[in-house]
Amino acid sequence: MRAITYSRYGDADVLELTELPTPKVGPDSVLVRVRAASVNPVDWKVRAGYLDAVMDVVFPTVPGWDVAGVVERVGLDTPELKVGDEVYGYVRRDWVQGGTFAELVAAPVRTLARKPASLSFEEAAAVPLAGLTAYQAIRRAGVRSGQTVLVQAAAGGVGAFAVQIARSLGARVIGTASERNHEHLRGLGAEPVAYGEGLVERVRALAPQGVDVLLDFGGDDLVATARGVLAADGVVASIVDAAARDELGGHYVWVRPSTEDLDALTALLDAGTVTVDVAEVFELADAADAHRASQTGHVRGKVVVRVD
């Protein structure tokens, strides 16, 4: 099968198109014919070696955790799925090696769910990691109807999902973003505020009593911001700063694969309550360019790789 691999840490130039054997399929896994995968910041951070202290990487490595495709073969004990099922998922294991930037991937069934019928494969591939991150952070923080939620980096891949999911729960959402993305945030249902100096004052002008929940997906100076904007019993959850847990008594969230949570996202997606923003689609052979596009940080929406 064709696959993108890298055999050492480095920049996007270490990625190359190679031929690999078809992956073996374990008892609780299925073989997925990949139709599309997407790039997340963690992909290029792993590739660059930034997560070497916490993740075992086995070379040669196939990058990618997000996938959308069709089940081609089932394992010995996988009653959840059958050949021909269209699926999507966050295919993360406890080590990094057999990723989704390939024509075929062996995926544990716990990492997959049936693909939303309303989405193309490219759109579906843009959902799992970012959508699950937003969903699980919101659930950990206990967001509920009537609350006011501040979403840091609300126009980013995770933030945009969080805005929509929180709104679906009946929360009021304030979102931080650059001025160029404010109209986009309004379209998602958030009240936009600008980053930078004076953020606390701008948020307090909209929520004088403070916000009930702060969801941090990329803001600066989390501790000072949280102490300035949170209501007395407010909760903070962050995916970027352990101070949310260690200093603020909140939650530090690392997304986990979950069929149940993907099914919840599917319901929101097929109902049209949550939408997906695909920034650009690359072919598999151009995966290095896809990584570069994602790494610039200037794209709104997900960078997707079409595989088959």
Coordinates of C-alpha atoms in Angstrom, one line a residue:
M1 CA 0.0 0.0 0.0
R2 CA 1.0 3.6 -0.5
A3 CA 1.8 5.5 2.7
I4 CA 3.5 8.6 4.0
T5 CA 6.3 7.8 6.4
Y6 CA 9.2 9.5 8.2
S7 CA 12.2 7.7 9.6
R8 CA 13.6 10.5 11.8
Y9 CA 12.4 13.6 13.5
G10 CA 12.5 16.8 11.5
D11 CA 10.5 19.4 9.5
A12 CA 8.0 18.5 6.8
D13 CA 10.8 17.5 4.4
V14 CA 11.3 14.2 6.3
L15 CA 7.9 13.0 5.0
E16 CA 8.0 10.8 2.0
L17 CA 5.6 8.6 -0.1
T18 CA 6.6 5.0 0.3
E19 CA 5.2 1.4 -0.1
L20 CA 4.4 -0.6 3.0
P21 CA 2.9 -4.0 3.6
T22 CA -0.9 -4.2 4.4
P23 CA -1.3 -3.8 8.2
K24 CA -2.2 -6.8 10.3
V25 CA -5.7 -6.7 11.8
G26 CA -5.9 -7.6 15.5
P27 CA -8.9 -9.4 17.1
D28 CA -10.6 -6.1 18.1
S29 CA -9.6 -4.1 15.1
V30 CA -10.8 -3.6 11.5
L31 CA -8.9 -2.7 8.3
V32 CA -10.1 0.6 7.0
R33 CA -9.7 1.7 3.3
V34 CA -8.7 5.3 3.9
R35 CA -10.6 7.9 1.9
A36 CA -9.4 11.0 3.7
A37 CA -7.3 12.0 6.7
S38 CA -6.6 15.3 8.3
V39 CA -3.7 17.2 9.8
N40 CA -3.7 18.4 13.5
P41 CA -1.1 20.4 15.3
V42 CA -0.1 17.4 17.3
D43 CA 0.9 15.6 14.0
W44 CA 3.7 18.0 13.2
K45 CA 4.6 18.3 16.9
V46 CA 5.2 14.6 17.0
R47 CA 7.0 14.6 13.7
A48 CA 9.3 17.4 15.0
G49 CA 10.1 15.4 18.1
Y50 CA 8.4 17.8 20.6
L51 CA 6.5 15.0 22.3
D52 CA 9.3 12.5 22.5
A53 CA 9.3 12.6 26.3
V54 CA 5.7 11.4 26.5
M55 CA 5.1 9.3 23.4
D56 CA 6.9 6.3 22.0
V57 CA 7.5 6.8 18.3
V58 CA 8.5 3.7 16.2
F59 CA 10.2 4.4 12.9
P60 CA 9.4 4.3 10.1
T61 CA 6.3 6.2 11.3
V62 CA 3.0 6.7 9.4
P63 CA 1.6 10.0 10.7
G64 CA -2.0 10.9 11.2
W65 CA -4.7 10.1 13.7
D66 CA -7.9 11.4 12.0
V67 CA -9.5 9.1 9.4
A68 CA -12.6 8.6 7.3
G69 CA -13.0 5.6 5.1
V70 CA -14.7 2.2 4.5
V71 CA -14.2 -1.1 6.4
E72 CA -12.4 -3.5 4.2
R73 CA -11.8 -6.4 6.6
V74 CA -12.9 -7.2 10.2
G75 CA -11.0 -8.8 13.1
L76 CA -12.0 -11.9 15.0
D77 CA -14.2 -10.1 17.5
T78 CA -15.6 -6.9 16.0
P79 CA -19.4 -7.2 16.1
E80 CA -19.7 -3.4 16.1
L81 CA -18.8 -3.1 12.4
K82 CA -18.9 -5.0 9.2
V83 CA -17.3 -4.9 5.8
G84 CA -18.6 -2.0 3.7
D85 CA -19.4 0.3 6.7
E86 CA -18.4 3.9 6.3
V87 CA -16.6 5.0 9.4
Y88 CA -14.6 7.8 10.9
G89 CA -12.4 8.0 13.9
Y90 CA -9.5 9.2 16.0
V91 CA -7.1 6.3 15.6
R92 CA -4.7 6.8 18.5
R93 CA -2.9 4.0 20.2
D94 CA -0.4 4.1 23.1
W95 CA 2.5 4.5 20.6
V96 CA 3.0 6.3 17.3
Q97 CA 3.6 4.2 14.2
G98 CA 0.8 3.0 12.0
G99 CA -1.1 6.2 11.3
T100 CA -3.8 7.3 8.9
F101 CA -1.8 8.9 6.1
A102 CA -1.9 5.6 4.2
E103 CA -4.3 3.7 1.9
L104 CA -5.1 1.3 4.7
V105 CA -5.1 1.5 8.5
A106 CA -5.8 -1.1 11.1
A107 CA -8.0 0.7 13.6
P108 CA -9.3 -0.6 17.0
V109 CA -13.1 -0.5 17.0
R110 CA -13.0 1.6 20.1
T111 CA -11.5 4.4 18.0
L112 CA -14.2 4.4 15.3
A113 CA -17.8 5.2 14.7
R114 CA -20.1 5.2 11.7
K115 CA -19.5 8.3 9.5
P116 CA -22.1 11.1 9.6
A117 CA -24.3 10.5 6.6
S118 CA -24.5 14.2 5.8
L119 CA -20.7 14.6 5.5
S120 CA -18.3 13.8 2.7
F121 CA -15.3 11.8 3.6
E122 CA -13.1 14.9 3.5
E123 CA -15.5 16.7 5.9
A124 CA -15.7 13.7 8.2
A125 CA -11.9 13.3 8.4
A126 CA -11.8 16.9 9.7
V127 CA -13.9 16.1 12.8
P128 CA -12.6 13.4 15.1
L129 CA -9.6 14.8 17.0
A130 CA -10.7 18.4 17.1
G131 CA -14.4 17.6 17.6
L132 CA -13.7 15.1 20.4
T133 CA -11.3 17.5 22.1
A134 CA -14.0 20.2 22.2
Y135 CA -16.7 17.7 23.3
Q136 CA -14.7 16.1 26.0
A137 CA -13.4 19.5 27.4
I138 CA -17.0 20.8 27.5
R139 CA -18.2 17.6 29.3
R140 CA -15.4 17.7 31.8
A141 CA -16.2 21.4 32.6
G142 CA -19.8 20.6 33.0
V143 CA -21.2 23.1 30.6
R144 CA -25.0 23.4 30.8
S145 CA -27.9 25.6 29.7
G146 CA -27.9 29.1 30.9
Q147 CA -24.2 29.4 31.6
T148 CA -21.8 31.9 30.0
V149 CA -18.8 30.2 28.5
L150 CA -15.6 31.9 27.3
V151 CA -13.8 30.0 24.5
Q152 CA -10.1 30.9 24.0
A153 CA -9.0 30.6 20.4
A154 CA -12.6 30.2 19.3
A155 CA -11.9 30.4 15.6
G156 CA -9.4 27.5 15.6
G157 CA -10.2 23.9 14.8
V158 CA -11.1 22.9 18.3
G159 CA -12.6 26.3 19.3
A160 CA -15.1 26.4 16.4
F161 CA -16.4 23.0 17.5
A162 CA -16.6 24.1 21.1
V163 CA -18.6 27.2 20.3
Q164 CA -21.2 25.2 18.4
I165 CA -21.4 22.3 20.9
A166 CA -21.7 24.8 23.9
R167 CA -24.4 26.7 22.0
S168 CA -26.3 23.4 21.4
L169 CA -26.4 22.9 25.1
G170 CA -28.0 26.3 25.6
A171 CA -25.0 28.2 26.8
R172 CA -24.1 31.7 26.0
V173 CA -20.6 31.8 24.3
I174 CA -18.0 34.5 24.2
G175 CA -15.1 33.7 21.9
T176 CA -11.6 35.2 21.6
A177 CA -10.2 35.6 18.0
S178 CA -8.4 38.0 15.8
E179 CA -10.6 40.8 14.2
R180 CA -10.6 39.1 10.8
N181 CA -12.5 36.1 12.4
H182 CA -15.1 38.0 14.3
E183 CA -17.8 37.7 11.7
H184 CA -17.1 34.0 11.4
L185 CA -17.6 33.6 15.1
R186 CA -20.9 35.5 15.0
G187 CA -22.0 33.0 12.4
L188 CA -21.2 30.2 14.8
G189 CA -23.2 31.8 17.5
A190 CA -20.5 33.4 19.6
E191 CA -19.9 37.0 20.8
P192 CA -16.4 37.8 19.6
V193 CA -13.7 39.6 21.6
A194 CA -10.2 40.5 20.5
Y195 CA -7.1 38.9 21.9
G196 CA -4.4 40.8 23.7
E197 CA -4.1 43.5 26.3
G198 CA -7.4 44.5 27.8
L199 CA -9.0 41.1 27.2
V200 CA -10.2 40.8 30.8
E201 CA -11.9 44.2 30.6
R202 CA -13.6 43.3 27.3
V203 CA -14.9 40.1 28.6
R204 CA -16.1 41.7 31.8
A205 CA -18.0 44.3 29.8
L206 CA -20.0 41.5 28.2
A207 CA -20.3 39.4 31.4
P208 CA -20.0 41.8 34.4
Q209 CA -20.6 38.9 36.9
G210 CA -17.9 36.8 35.2
V211 CA -18.1 33.7 33.1
D212 CA -19.1 30.3 34.4
V213 CA -16.7 28.3 32.3
L214 CA -13.4 29.1 30.6
L215 CA -12.3 26.7 27.8
D216 CA -8.7 27.4 26.9
F217 CA -7.7 26.1 23.5
G218 CA -4.7 28.5 23.0
G219 CA -4.9 31.7 24.9
D220 CA -2.1 33.5 26.6
D221 CA -1.5 33.9 30.4
L222 CA -4.2 31.5 31.4
V223 CA -3.9 32.0 35.2
A224 CA -4.2 35.8 35.1
T225 CA -7.0 35.6 32.5
A226 CA -8.9 33.0 34.4
R227 CA -8.7 34.9 37.7
G228 CA -9.8 38.0 36.0
V229 CA -12.9 36.6 34.1
L230 CA -14.2 33.7 36.1
A231 CA -17.2 34.0 38.4
A232 CA -16.6 32.9 42.0
D233 CA -17.5 29.3 41.3
G234 CA -16.3 29.3 37.7
V235 CA -14.5 26.3 36.1
V236 CA -11.6 26.2 33.7
A237 CA -10.5 23.5 31.3
S238 CA -7.4 23.7 29.1
I239 CA -5.8 21.5 26.5
V240 CA -2.6 23.6 26.5
D241 CA -1.7 24.6 30.1
A242 CA -1.5 22.3 33.1
A243 CA -2.0 25.3 35.3
A244 CA -5.7 24.9 34.7
R245 CA -5.5 21.8 36.9
D246 CA -2.5 22.6 39.1
E247 CA -3.1 26.2 40.0
L248 CA -6.7 26.8 39.2
G249 CA -8.3 23.6 40.4
G250 CA -9.8 22.8 37.0
H251 CA -9.1 20.3 34.2
Y252 CA -6.2 19.6 31.9
V253 CA -7.7 17.6 29.0
W254 CA -5.9 15.2 26.6
V255 CA -8.4 13.9 24.1
R256 CA -9.2 10.2 24.2
P257 CA -10.7 7.9 21.4
S258 CA -14.3 7.2 22.1
T259 CA -17.0 5.6 19.9
E260 CA -19.7 6.9 22.2
D261 CA -18.5 10.5 22.0
L262 CA -18.1 10.3 18.2
D263 CA -21.7 9.0 18.0
A264 CA -22.8 12.1 20.0
L265 CA -20.9 14.3 17.5
T266 CA -22.5 12.5 14.6
A267 CA -25.9 13.3 15.9
L268 CA -25.0 17.0 16.1
L269 CA -23.4 17.0 12.6
D270 CA -26.3 15.1 10.9
A271 CA -28.8 17.5 12.6
G272 CA -26.9 20.5 11.2
T273 CA -26.3 21.8 14.7
V274 CA -22.6 21.6 14.2
T275 CA -20.8 22.3 10.9
V276 CA -17.3 21.5 9.6
D277 CA -14.9 24.0 8.1
V278 CA -12.4 22.4 5.6
A279 CA -9.7 24.9 4.7
E280 CA -7.8 23.0 2.0
V281 CA -7.6 19.5 0.6
F282 CA -4.3 17.9 -0.6
E283 CA -3.5 14.7 -2.3
L284 CA -1.6 12.0 -0.4
A285 CA 1.7 12.6 -2.3
D286 CA 1.5 16.2 -1.2
A287 CA 1.3 15.4 2.6
A288 CA 4.4 17.5 3.3
D289 CA 2.6 20.6 1.9
A290 CA -0.4 19.7 4.0
H291 CA 1.8 19.7 7.1
R292 CA 3.3 23.0 6.1
A293 CA -0.1 24.6 5.5
S294 CA -1.3 23.4 9.0
Q295 CA 1.9 24.5 10.7
T296 CA 1.6 28.1 9.6
G297 CA -1.3 28.6 11.9
H298 CA -2.9 31.0 9.4
V299 CA -5.6 28.6 8.1
R300 CA -9.2 28.7 9.4
G301 CA -10.6 25.2 9.4
K302 CA -8.9 21.8 8.9
V303 CA -6.3 20.8 6.4
V304 CA -7.4 17.5 4.8
V305 CA -5.5 14.9 2.8
R306 CA -7.4 12.9 0.2
V307 CA -6.1 9.3 0.1
D308 CA -8.3 7.2 -2.1

